[in-house]
XYZ file of C-alpha atoms in Angstrom:
751
model
C 0.185 0.301 0.178
C 1.298 3.732 -0.839
C -0.124 6.977 -0.057
C -2.123 8.602 -2.927
C -0.126 10.042 -5.952
C -1.018 13.693 -7.083
C -0.904 12.775 -10.951
C -2.177 9.485 -13.267
C -0.653 8.939 -16.161
C -3.239 6.937 -18.547
C -1.222 5.852 -20.939
C -1.882 3.739 -24.063
C 0.154 1.774 -26.676
C 0.068 0.691 -30.372
C 2.880 -1.558 -31.995
C 2.594 -2.766 -35.924
C 1.032 -6.263 -35.466
C -1.704 -7.647 -32.744
C -4.122 -5.663 -30.379
C -5.646 -6.600 -27.985
C -5.657 -9.027 -25.699
C -2.838 -10.130 -28.296
C -0.789 -7.044 -28.196
C 3.660 -7.552 -28.082
C 2.754 -11.656 -28.816
C 4.116 -10.920 -32.301
C 7.327 -9.513 -30.972
C 6.456 -5.798 -33.611
C 7.985 -3.126 -32.573
C 6.133 0.223 -30.893
C 4.794 2.633 -32.997
C 2.410 4.702 -30.830
C 1.893 5.844 -27.664
C -0.554 8.150 -26.519
C -1.439 9.828 -23.332
C -3.278 11.719 -20.934
C -2.342 13.178 -17.172
C -5.958 13.297 -15.227
C -4.847 15.705 -11.791
C -5.941 12.828 -9.297
C -7.022 16.269 -6.424
C -8.119 19.162 -8.744
C -10.906 15.780 -10.655
C -9.370 17.241 -14.236
C -7.896 16.152 -17.338
C -5.029 17.790 -19.148
C -4.300 17.693 -22.426
C -4.020 14.131 -25.290
C -0.776 14.521 -26.458
C 0.390 11.654 -29.405
C 4.100 10.104 -29.870
C 4.450 8.914 -33.065
C 7.778 6.717 -33.566
C 8.435 6.773 -37.407
C 12.399 5.393 -38.539
C 13.813 8.196 -40.230
C 14.597 5.372 -43.618
C 15.108 8.538 -46.420
C 19.147 8.784 -47.620
C 21.083 11.267 -45.621
C 21.060 14.500 -47.455
C 22.422 18.173 -46.361
C 19.348 18.831 -47.597
C 18.022 17.525 -44.920
C 19.581 17.233 -41.632
C 17.187 17.565 -39.413
C 16.904 17.313 -35.343
C 15.050 13.383 -33.786
C 12.065 14.726 -33.060
C 9.969 17.215 -34.163
C 6.881 18.839 -33.826
C 4.243 19.366 -35.273
C 1.523 21.488 -35.683
C -2.159 20.238 -34.361
C -4.892 21.429 -37.910
C -1.609 20.745 -40.505
C -2.499 16.272 -41.298
C -4.008 15.210 -38.051
C -6.849 13.226 -37.932
C -6.864 11.331 -34.655
C -7.715 14.165 -32.811
C -4.593 14.787 -30.707
C -4.683 18.049 -29.158
C -0.935 17.467 -29.402
C 1.008 15.323 -32.033
C 4.879 14.230 -31.271
C 7.162 12.367 -33.594
C 9.976 10.236 -33.276
C 12.895 7.984 -35.219
C 13.766 5.446 -32.389
C 11.932 4.320 -29.769
C 14.948 5.640 -26.265
C 13.914 9.531 -28.203
C 10.569 8.856 -28.184
C 11.417 7.818 -24.193
C 12.516 10.263 -23.317
C 11.111 12.199 -25.378
C 7.216 11.508 -23.353
C 9.976 11.588 -19.953
C 10.956 15.412 -20.857
C 7.242 16.372 -21.795
C 5.381 14.711 -19.004
C 8.255 16.414 -16.711
C 6.723 20.213 -18.064
C 3.866 19.238 -17.689
C 3.451 18.676 -14.657
C 5.695 20.998 -13.355
C 3.423 23.821 -15.416
C 0.142 22.230 -13.678
C 2.522 23.177 -9.778
C -0.662 21.282 -7.960
C 2.108 18.167 -7.091
C 4.675 15.949 -7.368
C 4.000 12.549 -7.256
C 2.927 11.029 -11.216
C 2.396 7.597 -12.080
C 1.065 6.103 -14.937
C -2.136 3.633 -15.090
C -2.856 1.355 -18.214
C -5.912 -1.212 -19.077
C -4.517 -3.788 -18.395
C -0.967 -5.091 -18.094
C -0.500 -5.770 -21.795
C 0.546 -2.346 -22.331
C 3.904 -1.653 -20.171
C 4.737 -5.164 -19.747
C 5.090 -7.131 -22.921
C 5.439 -4.125 -25.040
C 7.366 -1.433 -23.458
C 9.829 -3.608 -22.132
C 10.905 -6.099 -23.722
C 11.769 -4.448 -26.957
C 13.583 -1.786 -24.712
C 15.683 -4.648 -23.097
C 16.314 -6.324 -26.821
C 17.616 -3.347 -28.149
C 19.403 -2.177 -25.184
C 17.454 1.032 -24.603
C 17.814 2.155 -20.357
C 13.621 2.095 -19.792
C 12.894 5.732 -17.585
C 12.098 5.122 -14.206
C 8.384 5.750 -14.355
C 7.701 3.153 -16.278
C 8.441 0.486 -13.702
C 5.350 0.775 -11.647
C 1.976 1.357 -12.967
C -1.935 1.745 -11.432
C -3.878 -1.609 -13.177
C -7.505 0.023 -13.825
C -8.879 -3.318 -14.633
C -7.310 -4.606 -11.015
C -8.868 -1.274 -9.379
C -11.751 -1.294 -10.828
C -12.787 -4.429 -10.024
C -12.558 -3.289 -6.431
C -15.750 -1.369 -6.571
C -17.296 -4.616 -9.209
C -15.888 -7.242 -8.063
C -18.134 -9.713 -9.716
C -17.182 -8.101 -13.417
C -14.457 -10.571 -14.516
C -10.860 -9.574 -15.172
C -9.863 -11.416 -17.665
C -12.469 -10.128 -20.113
C -12.386 -6.652 -19.119
C -11.800 -3.263 -20.974
C -12.405 0.173 -21.758
C -15.720 -0.548 -23.393
C -16.814 -3.057 -20.435
C -16.124 -0.630 -17.841
C -17.296 2.820 -19.569
C -21.093 0.993 -19.929
C -20.852 0.377 -15.996
C -19.902 3.477 -14.912
C -22.476 5.565 -17.518
C -20.188 7.010 -19.300
C -21.023 8.322 -22.348
C -18.881 7.656 -26.169
C -19.300 10.654 -27.799
C -17.595 8.189 -30.882
C -20.827 6.390 -32.531
C -17.749 3.974 -34.206
C -15.665 3.321 -30.808
C -14.123 0.267 -31.852
C -14.861 -2.813 -28.889
C -11.661 -5.088 -28.051
C -14.569 -7.612 -27.502
C -16.132 -7.955 -30.982
C -13.279 -7.197 -32.685
C -13.498 -11.080 -34.479
C -9.284 -11.216 -35.516
C -7.188 -9.181 -32.668
C -4.253 -9.829 -34.774
C -5.458 -6.881 -37.192
C -3.826 -3.773 -36.513
C -5.171 -1.683 -35.284
C -5.903 2.327 -35.958
C -4.458 5.052 -35.336
C -7.597 6.780 -34.307
C -9.019 4.627 -31.889
C -5.516 4.549 -29.438
C -6.222 9.154 -28.485
C -10.007 7.562 -28.169
C -9.262 4.593 -26.088
C -6.917 7.757 -23.913
C -10.484 9.826 -23.132
C -12.061 6.421 -22.393
C -9.729 6.168 -19.648
C -9.567 9.025 -18.217
C -12.539 9.641 -18.308
C -13.769 7.054 -16.395
C -10.717 7.841 -13.595
C -12.229 10.621 -13.167
C -15.907 8.564 -12.009
C -13.594 6.366 -9.309
C -12.886 9.176 -7.823
C -16.083 11.407 -7.710
C -19.466 10.660 -5.959
C -19.931 8.310 -4.954
C -17.034 5.746 -5.913
C -14.052 8.017 -4.207
C -11.990 5.757 -5.139
C -7.894 5.933 -4.018
C -5.358 4.989 -6.186
C -2.692 3.250 -3.528
C -1.363 -0.229 -5.103
C 0.625 -0.280 -7.696
C 1.470 -2.386 -9.928
C 5.882 -3.364 -10.107
C 7.849 -3.356 -12.461
C 10.635 -6.042 -11.424
C 14.272 -3.984 -12.299
C 16.471 -6.703 -11.414
C 16.986 -10.279 -10.752
C 18.336 -11.617 -7.423
C 18.964 -14.395 -7.705
C 18.898 -16.866 -3.644
C 17.792 -20.371 -3.031
C 14.854 -23.273 -3.199
C 14.847 -26.381 -0.975
C 13.618 -29.376 -2.167
C 10.854 -28.963 0.552
C 9.312 -26.274 -1.387
C 6.025 -25.664 -2.180
C 6.524 -24.326 -6.466
C 3.339 -23.725 -8.059
C 2.781 -25.712 -11.405
C 0.622 -23.337 -12.361
C 4.187 -20.774 -12.211
C 6.592 -22.533 -13.774
C 7.767 -22.372 -17.898
C 9.823 -24.068 -19.832
C 11.997 -22.743 -22.852
C 14.371 -23.704 -25.223
C 16.394 -23.165 -27.618
C 19.252 -20.420 -25.434
C 22.410 -20.360 -26.482
C 24.789 -22.695 -24.485
C 26.627 -18.905 -22.799
C 23.357 -17.566 -21.808
C 23.487 -17.074 -18.069
C 20.098 -16.193 -15.807
C 20.651 -12.721 -16.320
C 19.855 -13.403 -20.058
C 17.022 -14.821 -19.180
C 15.881 -12.379 -17.299
C 15.964 -9.927 -19.771
C 14.383 -11.841 -22.098
C 11.028 -12.055 -20.363
C 11.770 -8.612 -18.901
C 8.709 -7.218 -17.526
C 7.691 -10.107 -15.697
C 8.655 -11.030 -12.611
C 11.114 -14.103 -11.827
C 10.536 -15.225 -8.783
C 13.727 -15.313 -7.035
C 15.975 -17.589 -7.694
C 13.618 -18.527 -10.655
C 15.334 -18.331 -12.892
C 17.339 -22.352 -13.674
C 19.455 -23.209 -16.235
C 19.136 -27.357 -17.819
C 22.994 -29.789 -17.524
C 23.256 -32.540 -19.541
C 24.500 -35.230 -18.693
C 28.250 -33.573 -19.401
C 26.985 -31.223 -16.793
C 27.447 -29.154 -19.436
C 24.113 -26.768 -20.344
C 22.369 -27.619 -22.627
C 20.000 -24.716 -24.269
C 16.555 -24.513 -21.327
C 16.343 -23.531 -18.293
C 13.123 -23.904 -16.093
C 11.352 -19.833 -14.643
C 9.512 -19.783 -11.767
C 6.938 -16.554 -11.587
C 5.871 -14.836 -9.058
C 2.411 -15.490 -9.952
C -0.256 -17.115 -12.167
C -0.365 -14.135 -14.583
C 2.646 -13.125 -15.633
C 3.538 -17.262 -16.229
C 0.863 -16.789 -18.475
C 2.514 -13.784 -19.845
C 5.471 -15.967 -20.830
C 3.808 -18.412 -22.244
C 2.483 -15.471 -25.253
C 7.061 -14.408 -26.026
C 6.764 -18.120 -27.898
C 8.764 -17.997 -30.130
C 10.536 -14.577 -29.029
C 13.700 -13.841 -30.270
C 17.477 -14.466 -27.854
C 19.550 -12.406 -30.089
C 18.941 -14.436 -33.331
C 17.874 -17.543 -32.004
C 13.819 -17.694 -31.027
C 12.897 -19.377 -27.518
C 10.270 -22.347 -27.307
C 8.578 -21.148 -24.792
C 5.613 -24.403 -22.717
C 4.497 -24.833 -19.662
C 5.753 -26.556 -16.664
C 5.963 -27.911 -13.316
C 6.682 -27.063 -9.554
C 8.645 -31.226 -9.230
C 10.627 -29.783 -12.464
C 11.717 -27.181 -11.316
C 12.216 -28.232 -7.818
C 14.473 -31.475 -10.501
C 16.537 -28.740 -11.169
C 17.565 -26.002 -8.519
C 15.720 -28.127 -4.700
C 18.931 -28.599 -3.012
C 18.818 -30.019 0.080
C 22.211 -29.841 1.075
C 23.092 -27.174 4.377
C 26.828 -26.445 3.255
C 25.527 -25.219 -0.699
C 22.969 -23.060 1.893
C 25.310 -21.681 3.960
C 27.459 -20.903 0.159
C 25.526 -19.800 -2.003
C 23.198 -16.818 1.644
C 25.758 -13.675 -0.051
C 23.840 -12.009 -1.040
C 25.487 -9.584 -4.527
C 28.036 -12.612 -4.564
C 30.095 -13.957 -8.105
C 29.492 -16.737 -9.234
C 32.063 -18.739 -11.111
C 32.625 -22.713 -11.995
C 36.178 -24.266 -12.026
C 36.380 -27.920 -13.651
C 39.539 -29.925 -13.885
C 40.653 -29.011 -11.222
C 42.681 -31.853 -9.730
C 41.641 -33.960 -7.219
C 44.912 -32.909 -4.205
C 44.100 -29.686 -4.856
C 43.536 -28.032 -1.304
C 41.647 -24.460 -0.340
C 45.178 -23.001 -0.552
C 46.272 -23.591 -3.627
C 42.976 -21.949 -4.832
C 42.833 -19.310 -3.176
C 46.689 -18.005 -4.626
C 45.309 -19.058 -7.752
C 43.042 -16.508 -8.340
C 45.126 -13.657 -6.241
C 49.104 -14.843 -6.400
C 51.340 -12.597 -4.503
C 53.821 -12.142 -6.805
C 51.651 -10.623 -9.652
C 49.734 -7.757 -8.203
C 48.201 -6.573 -11.931
C 47.020 -10.202 -11.771
C 44.926 -10.344 -7.829
C 41.380 -10.976 -7.717
C 39.887 -12.212 -4.359
C 37.994 -14.750 -3.361
C 35.204 -13.233 -1.680
C 35.445 -15.023 2.597
C 38.795 -16.782 1.947
C 38.590 -20.238 2.468
C 34.321 -20.166 3.195
C 33.661 -19.325 -0.507
C 35.093 -22.535 -1.707
C 32.818 -24.924 -2.385
C 34.249 -27.977 -3.425
C 31.512 -31.223 -5.484
C 32.596 -34.858 -4.219
C 30.818 -37.880 -4.485
C 28.706 -39.274 -1.511
C 31.734 -41.018 0.172
C 33.910 -38.002 0.147
C 36.250 -38.330 -3.795
C 36.669 -35.209 -5.539
C 34.546 -34.252 -8.985
C 37.653 -31.976 -9.644
C 34.843 -29.363 -9.900
C 34.320 -25.900 -7.632
C 32.584 -23.268 -7.064
C 34.577 -19.406 -6.218
C 32.138 -16.393 -4.780
C 33.920 -13.402 -6.065
C 32.510 -9.805 -4.496
C 31.859 -8.127 -7.512
C 32.111 -7.664 -11.499
C 35.204 -6.478 -11.595
C 36.924 -9.067 -9.477
C 34.826 -11.573 -11.315
C 35.401 -11.064 -14.939
C 39.829 -11.155 -13.407
C 39.192 -14.304 -13.265
C 38.008 -15.122 -15.696
C 40.687 -14.367 -17.973
C 42.215 -17.263 -15.779
C 40.619 -19.636 -17.465
C 42.719 -22.198 -18.766
C 45.898 -20.956 -16.567
C 47.033 -24.626 -14.687
C 47.654 -25.510 -11.720
C 49.360 -28.089 -10.331
C 49.915 -30.025 -13.992
C 46.338 -29.468 -15.103
C 44.731 -25.989 -17.217
C 41.770 -24.866 -14.715
C 38.541 -23.920 -17.264
C 36.017 -20.773 -15.162
C 31.998 -20.067 -16.237
C 30.298 -17.282 -14.984
C 27.765 -19.472 -12.941
C 24.453 -19.159 -10.994
C 22.817 -20.205 -7.861
C 20.829 -22.487 -9.183
C 22.957 -24.152 -11.384
C 25.092 -24.894 -8.082
C 22.599 -27.201 -7.079
C 21.914 -28.441 -10.178
C 25.724 -30.423 -10.354
C 25.338 -31.102 -5.724
C 22.275 -32.532 -6.924
C 23.738 -34.535 -9.567
C 26.900 -35.819 -7.235
C 25.473 -36.116 -4.053
C 21.717 -37.026 -4.445
C 21.025 -41.241 -4.532
C 21.868 -42.810 -7.328
C 19.876 -42.138 -10.496
C 19.680 -45.699 -11.736
C 19.789 -47.546 -7.863
C 20.655 -50.930 -7.888
C 18.756 -54.318 -8.346
C 16.947 -55.640 -5.553
C 19.903 -59.576 -4.912
C 17.496 -62.545 -6.877
C 15.174 -64.494 -4.852
C 16.598 -67.916 -6.072
C 19.854 -67.271 -5.653
C 21.215 -70.178 -7.309
C 19.214 -69.688 -10.374
C 22.220 -68.962 -13.136
C 21.725 -65.334 -14.685
C 20.756 -65.115 -18.171
C 23.112 -61.998 -19.917
C 21.198 -58.741 -21.339
C 23.035 -59.206 -24.742
C 21.106 -61.492 -26.752
C 22.363 -63.912 -28.963
C 25.134 -63.641 -31.361
C 23.539 -66.319 -33.729
C 20.542 -64.486 -34.134
C 19.464 -63.606 -37.735
C 21.009 -60.904 -39.230
C 17.792 -59.490 -41.514
C 17.494 -55.809 -40.450
C 19.497 -52.398 -41.238
C 20.657 -49.819 -38.995
C 21.482 -47.687 -41.081
C 23.728 -44.506 -37.944
C 24.259 -41.255 -39.400
C 21.024 -39.937 -41.301
C 20.867 -35.928 -41.693
C 18.027 -34.495 -38.822
C 15.570 -33.876 -41.234
C 15.441 -36.932 -43.297
C 11.729 -38.811 -44.407
C 10.819 -41.566 -44.878
C 11.366 -41.574 -48.309
C 14.076 -40.224 -48.214
C 15.205 -43.336 -46.747
C 13.974 -45.695 -49.484
C 15.851 -42.924 -51.587
C 18.235 -43.970 -50.475
C 18.032 -47.723 -50.502
C 16.825 -47.716 -53.754
C 16.529 -51.340 -56.148
C 16.599 -52.947 -51.932
C 13.157 -51.067 -51.862
C 11.855 -53.822 -52.928
C 13.267 -56.374 -49.853
C 11.644 -54.704 -47.352
C 9.070 -56.172 -44.974
C 5.633 -54.119 -44.698
C 5.668 -51.708 -41.794
C 9.871 -51.932 -42.048
C 11.177 -49.319 -41.339
C 11.233 -47.529 -38.016
C 12.669 -44.152 -37.038
C 14.403 -43.506 -33.924
C 13.532 -40.894 -32.382
C 14.421 -39.078 -28.700
C 13.143 -37.606 -25.612
C 11.562 -35.257 -27.609
C 10.158 -36.722 -29.699
C 13.512 -35.414 -32.186
C 14.983 -37.458 -34.881
C 18.073 -38.532 -33.079
C 19.565 -40.431 -36.575
C 19.628 -43.580 -37.246
C 17.003 -45.873 -38.250
C 16.211 -49.262 -38.014
C 14.865 -51.562 -41.758
C 13.602 -55.051 -41.109
C 15.027 -57.151 -44.826
C 13.231 -60.300 -46.171
C 15.681 -61.947 -46.052
C 19.990 -62.246 -44.497
C 21.138 -62.636 -47.186
C 19.501 -59.397 -49.087
C 20.118 -56.867 -46.091
C 23.771 -58.117 -46.397
C 24.295 -56.618 -49.908
C 22.139 -53.574 -49.382
C 25.440 -53.262 -46.477
C 27.998 -53.769 -47.998
C 27.041 -51.642 -50.384
C 25.280 -49.069 -49.285
C 27.640 -48.460 -46.757
C 29.334 -45.037 -46.956
C 27.141 -43.444 -49.378
C 25.620 -39.659 -49.401
C 22.494 -38.817 -48.516
C 19.880 -36.341 -49.112
C 17.166 -35.240 -47.736
C 13.711 -33.419 -50.042
C 13.377 -30.640 -46.113
C 17.579 -29.773 -46.605
C 20.068 -28.520 -48.866
C 22.292 -30.957 -45.875
C 23.341 -34.423 -46.277
C 25.912 -36.971 -45.130
C 27.295 -40.227 -45.789
C 24.908 -42.887 -44.543
C 26.875 -45.702 -42.090
C 25.127 -48.875 -42.883
C 25.027 -52.059 -41.067
C 22.940 -55.316 -40.558
C 22.057 -56.481 -37.679
C 19.287 -58.749 -35.897
C 16.195 -57.899 -34.609
C 16.667 -58.451 -30.967
C 20.476 -55.857 -31.842
C 17.398 -53.567 -32.780
C 15.784 -54.307 -30.043
C 17.762 -53.150 -28.014
C 18.863 -50.361 -29.488
C 15.797 -49.313 -29.006
C 15.428 -49.967 -25.583
C 18.772 -47.812 -24.221
C 21.172 -49.703 -25.166
C 24.766 -48.810 -28.166
C 25.406 -51.216 -30.684
C 29.263 -50.914 -31.434
C 30.289 -52.028 -35.367
C 34.230 -51.799 -34.858
C 35.314 -54.334 -32.194
C 37.980 -52.743 -30.941
C 36.778 -52.659 -27.225
C 38.032 -56.381 -25.734
C 35.185 -57.017 -22.771
C 32.391 -55.915 -25.643
C 33.826 -58.825 -27.661
C 34.401 -61.231 -24.769
C 30.812 -60.321 -22.814
C 28.974 -60.818 -26.159
C 30.478 -61.533 -29.689
C 27.823 -59.203 -31.347
C 29.959 -54.819 -30.091
C 26.635 -54.047 -27.889
C 26.942 -52.458 -24.492
C 22.953 -53.279 -22.054
C 20.676 -50.618 -22.537
C 21.221 -49.003 -18.764
C 18.456 -49.058 -17.687
C 17.648 -52.791 -18.023
C 18.430 -54.288 -14.660
C 20.263 -57.588 -14.079
C 18.283 -61.795 -14.742
C 14.926 -59.535 -15.974
C 15.675 -59.846 -19.867
C 16.315 -63.235 -22.089
C 16.562 -63.545 -25.537
C 14.785 -66.630 -27.438
C 16.939 -69.265 -29.007
C 18.417 -68.861 -32.545
C 16.881 -69.964 -34.904
C 18.342 -72.463 -37.895
C 20.389 -70.234 -40.431
C 19.030 -72.049 -43.220
C 16.239 -74.986 -44.292
C 16.991 -77.745 -44.502
C 17.469 -78.540 -48.170
C 20.190 -76.420 -48.262
C 21.788 -78.744 -45.618
C 23.239 -81.062 -47.757
C 24.808 -77.860 -49.949
C 27.347 -77.316 -47.448
C 28.393 -80.156 -45.912
C 30.004 -80.825 -42.581
C 29.182 -77.292 -42.160
C 25.629 -77.954 -42.880
C 25.115 -79.502 -39.678
C 25.895 -76.641 -37.088
C 23.940 -74.044 -38.817
C 21.179 -76.549 -38.665
C 21.742 -76.243 -35.330
C 23.594 -73.362 -34.266
C 25.894 -73.666 -30.706
C 23.969 -71.871 -28.239
C 26.973 -69.821 -25.839
C 27.109 -70.261 -22.056
C 24.858 -67.582 -19.891
C 26.317 -65.248 -19.624
C 27.112 -63.027 -16.341
C 24.431 -60.603 -15.181
C 26.184 -56.699 -16.502
C 25.999 -54.590 -13.023
C 27.556 -56.525 -10.371
C 24.790 -56.362 -7.132
C 26.830 -54.308 -5.322
C 27.258 -51.641 -7.887
C 26.491 -47.894 -7.611
C 25.397 -46.291 -10.518
C 25.982 -42.725 -11.171
C 24.872 -42.059 -15.131
C 22.170 -40.905 -16.469
C 20.691 -41.359 -20.419
C 18.579 -41.151 -23.257
C 16.329 -43.702 -24.041
C 15.207 -43.981 -28.130
C 11.938 -45.047 -28.954
C 10.745 -46.005 -32.542
C 8.844 -43.688 -35.179
C 5.213 -45.355 -36.096
C 6.569 -48.227 -38.607
C 7.046 -47.057 -42.497
C 6.563 -49.327 -45.469
C 6.499 -48.825 -49.607
C 3.140 -49.471 -49.554
C 2.196 -46.999 -47.021
C 3.943 -43.694 -48.041
C 3.231 -44.294 -51.330
C 7.014 -44.544 -52.713
C 8.073 -46.266 -55.804
C 11.464 -46.733 -56.676
C 13.330 -46.430 -59.656
C 14.848 -49.191 -62.377
C 18.256 -50.288 -60.601
C 21.240 -48.488 -62.306
C 22.720 -51.904 -61.019
C 22.730 -54.602 -64.433
C 25.115 -56.805 -62.995
C 23.056 -58.837 -60.548
C 20.652 -60.232 -64.345
C 24.136 -61.313 -65.725
C 24.382 -64.380 -66.944
C 27.939 -64.745 -65.307
C 29.948 -62.938 -63.403
C 34.066 -63.075 -63.071
C 35.286 -63.023 -58.968
C 38.292 -62.315 -56.725
C 39.142 -63.427 -54.073
C 41.718 -62.637 -52.177
C 43.383 -63.654 -48.658
C 43.242 -67.417 -49.114
C 46.151 -69.117 -47.098
C 49.387 -70.504 -47.827
C 47.650 -74.332 -47.404
C 45.118 -74.253 -49.814
C 44.532 -77.033 -51.765
C 44.241 -75.175 -54.267
C 41.484 -76.021 -56.699
C 39.589 -78.536 -54.613
C 38.900 -75.943 -51.584
C 37.725 -73.340 -53.850
C 35.084 -75.146 -55.433
C 33.469 -76.746 -52.292
C 33.443 -73.100 -50.664
C 31.620 -72.119 -53.903
C 29.663 -75.361 -55.362
C 26.010 -73.996 -54.339
C 26.762 -70.960 -56.961
C 27.157 -73.246 -59.924
C 30.183 -72.601 -60.890
C 32.141 -75.588 -63.082
C 35.825 -75.885 -62.517
C 37.391 -74.876 -65.036
C 36.305 -71.642 -64.662
C 38.431 -71.677 -61.527
C 41.682 -70.303 -61.687
C 45.005 -69.009 -59.279
C 46.789 -66.984 -60.164
C 50.703 -67.488 -59.568
C 53.884 -66.116 -58.569
C 55.386 -66.031 -61.218
C 52.310 -63.653 -62.822
C 52.248 -61.454 -60.362
C 55.111 -60.760 -59.002
C 55.738 -61.238 -55.117
C 52.921 -63.077 -54.066
C 51.994 -62.296 -50.372
C 50.109 -64.400 -48.584
C 47.691 -66.889 -50.555
C 46.684 -64.880 -53.565
C 43.592 -64.263 -55.869
C 42.192 -66.834 -57.495
C 39.879 -65.859 -60.343
C 36.577 -67.452 -60.725
C 33.518 -67.456 -63.629
C 30.106 -67.878 -62.317
C 27.189 -68.302 -64.312
C 25.677 -65.619 -61.741
C 26.782 -63.711 -58.917
C 25.528 -64.769 -55.827
C 25.742 -63.756 -51.883
C 27.057 -66.370 -49.158
C 24.615 -66.992 -47.116
C 24.466 -65.453 -43.433
C 27.345 -66.861 -41.336
C 30.062 -67.469 -43.938
C 32.004 -63.716 -45.119
C 34.171 -64.343 -47.772
C 36.176 -61.225 -49.362
C 34.825 -61.355 -53.379
C 35.269 -58.722 -55.360
C 34.205 -58.029 -58.467
C 35.488 -57.360 -61.852
């Protein structure tokens, strides 16, 4: 509650975009500012002033060098009805002119000095003037940080009225104020709120607002304007406890922030809206780096609703997405329970700097000497509070993580400290970043809280053998995995990339892999009709370039063959490696698979591997046929996660998109350009044979299913090829070029 002011200034703004309840939601610039002074004590109205903001687009010449502000006469092309009309070429000039004219008018009246603005709703101040001024780095005059909301003042005498449905037209009718202009603009009757407001409407609205204020000041209401709306001038950092109650209707999630943005940048983006103390929390990824998202907590639901209207407004060159969030989401990021952290962050007006990459044996004294060396007085940036201004981040068992947070008393000391980025402490270089209180809480929560993945309890029957989480390597590899797709690639692009192999895709066999946000992850799984065609596709299309119809970018795509079990494992969160570089991975499964981190030990089993080929085909492959008919099962493995393991890790779960196929998307592939498959015969080269090979007999046994006559096989001797390294390349002529079944791998080169 404040004392009654001497003057009220009813003010109305208009932009080059939407009006009414959508004013300021389209990020358009201010083009018109109309105001009228109201003498509260004498109950008199002043002149109506109109300020037009018209950027000067004409060329700068010697003939025209005028000032930014030009006062125009009332008679000259003044159709709006204002008493005084002014013109400015920029927002900064317009705000300074408004403040100057208002001060002169108050001083000339001489009835008092206290002045406060009065608007119809919150949008004119919070959604128009402050956001545009913040985006252009313009200082706003002090008079714009407090104002009266005419709707709330009116509701005190008419409690049954709906605050969101109120407008000037309804208030004028309730107070029996005559409207002289028959074509009065009624916002409630406007069908299209995105329509641009006519210039004369702003003057009419201001005049009616002045009449409403006089009616409220007069009998029988005798209203006292004493409760002002406040606009926060700066963002206040602070702490938040996990036990604190956070209302769901006050929290939003902002996505798409620049990586280097801070909580002050977020507060600048939402300038005009009041953020709660410590209410800007930047989100971190699994590696502890900012992921471009933030959770923001406002002081009330009304401010949260106004923040949602800034969806896809710009921060620099990037647009920011704004969505609703919950109080639980905010507490997960910004909430803390440690008394040590609360004491560390209890000091107000402190600048926080994060240190990363510290030696594990680093001490408080070493950190203090790092920022304030004795020999270099110019580079001194003393830590606020000495040892109390340093907070080391540790694991629950007390081991250091290599991170620490340091407090500095002022911005000058903090900037001096940041200049030591990547300087050496001990034998390691130290990374320095400007941090926030919410980031301190989040980092401490990440390392000091309970494991993100709880350890599964011991099995009830301990004598049962555990089952490996990894699928058997003997599964039929009749699926394809495409890795490194363009993020704009569609199913049509994938089918175009596959070319002739599109005919071999099973119905609904194309599965785009999406991440947790529902966006493409760059992976895709395709179910083929046979393992042979899957192997052929992986050999011919591996690292070929794929182009996207929806974007100009193109990337080479890695193509691998895999089994249905491996596909399901990856979709559950596991990873698939085809390099086989890690010995422990090969020993566990032989498939290059890593189990998903979300699975519990001894909880999943896989079906036995089916026969590689039919019984009739095994007669062609003695003595290998019996093994292919009944693959040998691997012995049960051990659980991937030991029962006593403490897993402090994050994981990203993936899930497949709705499956697609050539029949469901209407795709018709072009005729194959590879005519070699239809040729009556072919010549192949087989490098890498051992010296102990028995010659033509072994080769015929290896390719007897391909109908290769014995006279078509010839071995190259060393006299023909010079010094041969290892068994060299036989040449064979095949009537029909085929691919060997799954399970047999030969390096065949078509000549």
